[in-house]
Amino acid sequence: MSSSTPLAPVVDRLPEGIVHVSLPTPFPVGPVNCYILLDEPVTVIDPGMLWDDSTELLEAALTAGGRSLGDVDQILITHGHPDHFGAAGWLADAADATVICGRAEVPKITMSSDRASMIDVIDRLGIPETMRDTFRAFYEGVAALSHPIDESRLRLLDDGDTLTAGGQVWEVHVTPGHSVGHVSLYHPDERVLVSGDHLLACITPNPVLEPDPDSVEGRRRSLVEYLASLERFIRIDPLLVLPGHGPRFQDVPTLTDGMRHHHDSRADEILEAVRRLGEATPYELSGELFPHIQDFSIMLGVSEVLGHLDLLEDDGRLVRSDGHPLRYAAA
Ligand SMILES: [Zn+2]
């Protein structure tokens, strides 16, 4: 969740052959960064959603780069959240382009996610049944701002693949955490990383709740997975990061230090709340930490809490009772 000041030095530079356009979204996160790689194959990364004047802005950015809609060869969706992919189906149809994403993101971008598993998970977390209508209304509203994606256009990426885009060969890094099939692209010669929402200068990415019917808990351990992925980006050490929201930046080690510090103090805060309440569900703790959030943001609040409950449990500072709903108490 938010932190207002950048956790790493902001950089203005943009590599040659890449155009940036900031596209509006209706969400609290604000605009999404779309990048256009002008050389062939002409590639649009995260084309935003069908909202406000977003598609006009995207067309104008292509024109400014000496390209038109019809020149677009491929669209890369870094992850299946609506602010990043909503307009992808529209652009793909307009340009007759390929849509590329991480393999695990397909149910999200084709809006065919397993609802029964999600309902099971949110029930276990103590989220009241009355919230279901709120969440359903959110998903329906979002679907209205997204254009369906023709599945015959899809090309799926796995970790370790390479992708030719904008005349260059990029490494594909699929790292779960914010979203299970999240893709970042890295150019090893120029040391440029297109990071989607995995690394952001001003926001610690929400460890968004994702069902996983094959696991004991019925869900991914999103924050644990997220933190485990950070080592990789420290090791590759990009000189320039092009993120999905907010300013471009450098110095991933400083960023990740700041993020770890944020997560440590958030975990302490949650442990404190557990002690105060004696025993609590993730939903109750979210209400304790974020009393003012409403509607769909409640889901993000519960995700944020749950991620830290996993960390505290792994550290042996909390115990979980496996009832229905789950309850946590101090160890
Ligand atoms: Zn985003």
XYZ file of C-alpha atoms and ligand atoms in Angstrom:
332
model
C 0.000 0.000 0.000
C 0.961 3.611 -0.303
C 3.953 5.496 0.850
C 4.052 9.037 -0.494
C 7.792 9.579 -0.973
C 9.853 7.501 -3.395
C 11.874 4.746 -1.724
C 14.560 4.976 -4.433
C 16.140 7.763 -6.534
C 13.828 8.961 -9.307
C 15.233 9.090 -12.864
C 13.853 11.123 -15.740
C 15.676 9.284 -18.565
C 13.815 7.043 -20.986
C 15.749 4.700 -23.293
C 15.785 5.578 -26.994
C 12.968 3.974 -28.970
C 10.581 3.849 -26.006
C 7.655 6.252 -25.594
C 5.884 6.624 -22.259
C 2.250 7.627 -21.882
C 0.363 7.953 -18.625
C -3.193 6.595 -18.993
C -6.056 7.411 -16.598
C -7.787 4.788 -14.462
C -10.777 5.144 -12.102
C -8.827 3.488 -9.265
C -7.198 5.090 -6.208
C -3.759 4.090 -7.586
C -4.174 6.777 -10.282
C -2.842 6.558 -13.843
C -1.051 3.553 -15.266
C 2.237 3.822 -17.189
C 2.012 2.507 -20.734
C 5.239 2.046 -22.727
C 5.455 1.848 -26.509
C 8.503 0.130 -28.004
C 8.629 1.751 -31.430
C 10.912 -0.603 -33.366
C 9.593 -3.832 -34.800
C 7.913 -5.751 -33.529
C 6.099 -2.635 -32.343
C 5.057 -3.453 -28.789
C 2.655 -1.734 -26.421
C 3.162 -2.639 -22.776
C 0.071 -2.258 -20.537
C -2.398 -0.292 -22.706
C -4.591 0.794 -19.767
C -8.365 0.451 -19.765
C -11.405 1.779 -21.589
C -11.774 4.773 -19.346
C -11.993 8.510 -19.935
C -9.750 9.584 -22.859
C -7.305 6.702 -22.412
C -7.537 5.224 -25.922
C -7.178 8.695 -27.512
C -4.067 9.336 -25.425
C -2.624 6.001 -26.497
C -3.271 6.754 -30.170
C -1.726 10.218 -29.812
C 1.391 8.687 -28.207
C 1.737 6.244 -31.099
C 1.399 9.130 -33.571
C 3.999 11.166 -31.684
C 6.357 8.207 -32.041
C 5.741 8.050 -35.795
C 3.475 4.992 -35.577
C -0.228 4.333 -35.913
C -2.651 1.867 -34.318
C -2.321 -0.496 -37.254
C 1.478 -0.702 -36.779
C 1.166 -2.361 -33.377
C 2.390 -5.964 -33.643
C 2.037 -7.091 -30.073
C 0.688 -6.066 -26.692
C 2.361 -7.194 -23.497
C 0.203 -7.339 -20.363
C 2.515 -7.361 -17.339
C -0.276 -8.814 -15.178
C -4.000 -9.420 -15.243
C -5.240 -6.433 -13.270
C -7.788 -4.284 -15.098
C -5.793 -1.027 -15.008
C -3.120 -2.816 -17.086
C -5.100 -4.950 -19.521
C -8.596 -3.474 -19.946
C -7.887 -1.937 -23.373
C -5.669 -4.793 -24.622
C -8.504 -6.606 -26.421
C -9.618 -3.391 -28.111
C -6.077 -2.569 -29.278
C -5.420 -6.135 -30.420
C -8.582 -6.144 -32.527
C -7.860 -2.683 -33.951
C -4.264 -3.594 -34.874
C -4.678 -7.323 -35.474
C -1.959 -7.834 -32.866
C -0.794 -10.649 -30.589
C -1.568 -10.401 -26.862
C 1.255 -11.622 -24.632
C 1.069 -12.367 -20.904
C 2.306 -14.712 -18.198
C 0.694 -18.145 -18.457
C -0.993 -17.941 -15.043
C -2.697 -14.637 -15.877
C -4.996 -16.084 -18.548
C -8.052 -16.665 -16.294
C -7.854 -13.035 -15.160
C -7.479 -11.398 -18.575
C -10.154 -13.608 -20.101
C -12.320 -13.024 -17.004
C -12.779 -16.737 -16.476
C -11.364 -16.907 -12.916
C -12.687 -19.635 -10.662
C -15.291 -17.755 -8.585
C -16.177 -20.698 -6.337
C -12.550 -20.953 -5.120
C -12.447 -17.206 -4.485
C -15.681 -17.304 -2.467
C -14.288 -20.198 -0.450
C -11.131 -18.192 0.338
C -12.935 -15.008 1.322
C -15.284 -17.003 3.579
C -12.302 -18.538 5.370
C -10.879 -15.072 6.018
C -14.018 -13.985 7.845
C -15.219 -11.569 5.174
C -18.995 -11.375 5.716
C -21.301 -12.767 3.067
C -22.893 -9.324 2.752
C -19.654 -8.088 1.127
C -20.070 -10.467 -1.811
C -22.509 -8.155 -3.594
C -20.028 -5.282 -3.234
C -17.226 -7.333 -4.754
C -19.477 -8.633 -7.531
C -20.518 -5.056 -8.388
C -16.842 -4.085 -8.557
C -15.984 -6.923 -10.935
C -18.974 -6.098 -13.133
C -17.994 -2.432 -13.238
C -14.446 -3.366 -14.197
C -15.650 -5.766 -16.889
C -17.527 -2.857 -18.454
C -14.227 -0.937 -18.774
C -12.443 -3.868 -20.390
C -12.708 -5.244 -23.907
C -12.860 -9.040 -24.315
C -9.622 -10.637 -25.486
C -9.821 -13.090 -28.371
C -8.001 -16.165 -26.976
C -6.666 -17.088 -30.411
C -4.447 -13.976 -30.147
C -2.713 -15.094 -26.949
C 0.961 -15.919 -26.642
C 1.920 -17.126 -23.169
C 5.197 -16.505 -21.378
C 7.017 -18.544 -18.758
C 9.875 -17.555 -16.503
C 13.189 -17.803 -18.359
C 11.691 -17.172 -21.812
C 12.947 -14.400 -24.072
C 10.753 -11.941 -25.942
C 11.702 -9.888 -28.987
C 10.068 -6.479 -28.670
C 10.994 -3.070 -30.073
C 13.939 -4.520 -32.007
C 15.564 -5.960 -28.881
C 15.665 -9.294 -27.125
C 14.377 -9.104 -23.550
C 14.612 -11.619 -20.702
C 11.238 -12.640 -19.284
C 10.972 -12.752 -15.485
C 7.769 -14.258 -14.110
C 7.599 -13.573 -10.390
C 4.490 -14.213 -8.262
C 3.520 -11.837 -5.457
C 1.383 -8.955 -6.673
C -0.095 -11.323 -9.249
C 0.801 -14.968 -9.716
C 1.914 -14.761 -13.351
C 3.408 -11.260 -13.231
C 5.904 -10.573 -16.044
C 8.837 -8.155 -15.940
C 11.109 -7.651 -18.957
C 14.838 -7.094 -18.597
C 17.332 -5.911 -21.183
C 20.722 -7.171 -19.973
C 22.940 -4.926 -22.166
C 21.144 -1.675 -21.396
C 20.250 -2.927 -17.898
C 16.696 -1.650 -18.239
C 13.882 -3.382 -16.352
C 10.210 -2.982 -17.242
C 8.808 -3.932 -13.858
C 5.000 -3.709 -14.124
C 3.671 -3.457 -10.565
C 6.315 -5.757 -9.128
C 8.684 -2.900 -8.296
C 7.288 0.614 -7.817
C 9.092 3.667 -6.427
C 6.301 5.021 -4.215
C 4.021 2.082 -3.398
C 4.665 -1.324 -1.879
C 2.667 -3.609 -4.187
C -0.390 -5.170 -2.575
C 0.051 -8.936 -2.100
C -3.294 -9.487 -3.800
C -5.317 -12.451 -2.590
C -5.295 -15.293 -5.119
C -7.061 -18.621 -4.763
C -5.037 -21.794 -5.243
C -7.346 -24.796 -4.902
C -4.314 -27.131 -4.896
C -2.853 -25.689 -1.680
C -3.857 -26.547 1.894
C -4.971 -22.991 2.604
C -6.798 -22.689 -0.711
C -4.756 -19.621 -1.641
C -1.302 -18.369 -2.603
C 0.997 -17.014 0.113
C 1.371 -13.830 -1.906
C 3.598 -11.697 0.318
C 5.947 -14.576 1.213
C 6.329 -15.299 -2.512
C 6.752 -11.625 -3.293
C 9.568 -11.080 -0.801
C 11.322 -14.233 -1.990
C 11.382 -12.828 -5.532
C 13.166 -9.621 -4.591
C 16.633 -11.219 -4.396
C 16.471 -11.853 -8.112
C 16.030 -8.165 -8.928
C 18.757 -7.130 -6.495
C 21.046 -9.605 -8.250
C 20.293 -8.422 -11.793
C 20.757 -4.846 -10.576
C 19.057 -2.746 -13.284
C 20.310 0.773 -13.963
C 16.834 1.981 -14.865
C 13.401 0.678 -13.850
C 10.264 1.493 -15.869
C 7.362 0.741 -13.493
C 3.603 0.326 -13.999
C 2.763 3.340 -11.841
C 4.646 6.428 -10.685
C 8.115 7.666 -11.588
C 11.000 5.796 -13.194
C 13.793 5.023 -10.780
C 17.118 3.315 -10.104
C 18.814 1.533 -7.205
C 16.773 -1.597 -6.553
C 18.740 -2.518 -3.382
C 17.719 0.778 -1.751
C 14.119 0.264 -2.880
C 13.945 -3.260 -1.505
C 15.550 -2.166 1.802
C 12.803 0.427 2.135
C 10.137 -2.123 1.297
C 11.434 -4.665 3.806
C 11.424 -1.972 6.453
C 7.816 -1.121 5.556
C 6.771 -4.782 5.797
C 8.566 -5.259 9.131
C 6.790 -2.303 10.693
C 3.439 -3.316 9.174
C 3.891 -6.825 10.634
C 4.640 -5.298 14.072
C 1.530 -3.147 13.794
C -0.613 -6.203 12.970
C 0.876 -8.237 15.822
C 0.008 -5.346 18.140
C -3.604 -5.394 16.841
C -3.816 -9.174 17.361
C -2.672 -8.722 20.950
C -5.261 -6.000 21.512
C -8.113 -8.112 20.120
C -6.938 -11.369 21.741
C -7.915 -13.422 18.731
C -9.051 -12.173 15.340
C -9.890 -13.045 11.740
C -7.992 -11.412 8.871
C -11.143 -9.399 8.097
C -11.399 -8.098 11.681
C -7.732 -7.116 11.633
C -8.176 -5.277 8.357
C -11.005 -3.262 9.972
C -8.708 -2.513 12.909
C -5.831 -1.308 10.701
C -7.765 0.396 7.929
C -11.067 1.525 9.512
C -11.903 3.986 6.733
C -11.582 1.864 3.625
C -14.728 0.823 1.779
C -16.044 -1.339 -1.025
C -13.442 -3.233 -3.026
C -10.575 -1.637 -1.097
C -11.628 -3.899 1.790
C -10.406 -6.831 -0.285
C -7.023 -5.110 -0.697
C -6.934 -4.335 3.036
C -7.538 -7.998 3.873
C -4.834 -9.028 1.352
C -2.370 -6.649 2.970
C -3.161 -8.012 6.448
C -3.120 -11.641 5.367
C 0.290 -11.303 3.715
C 1.750 -10.061 6.996
C -0.074 -12.725 9.022
C 1.778 -15.298 6.884
C 5.108 -13.613 7.711
C 4.291 -13.479 11.428
C 3.218 -17.117 11.408
C 6.439 -18.156 9.649
C 8.400 -16.239 12.309
C 6.543 -18.121 15.056
C 5.067 -14.900 16.428
C 1.439 -15.878 15.713
C -0.603 -19.060 15.830
C -3.523 -19.819 13.565
C -6.582 -21.835 14.582
C -7.876 -23.763 11.597
C -11.540 -23.116 12.283
C -13.932 -21.477 9.897
C -13.195 -18.603 9.681
C -9.463 -18.670 10.471
C -8.439 -16.911 13.663
C -5.011 -15.707 14.703
C -3.602 -15.234 18.199
C -0.200 -14.168 19.539
C 2.158 -17.127 20.095
Zn -1.425 -1.547 -11.406
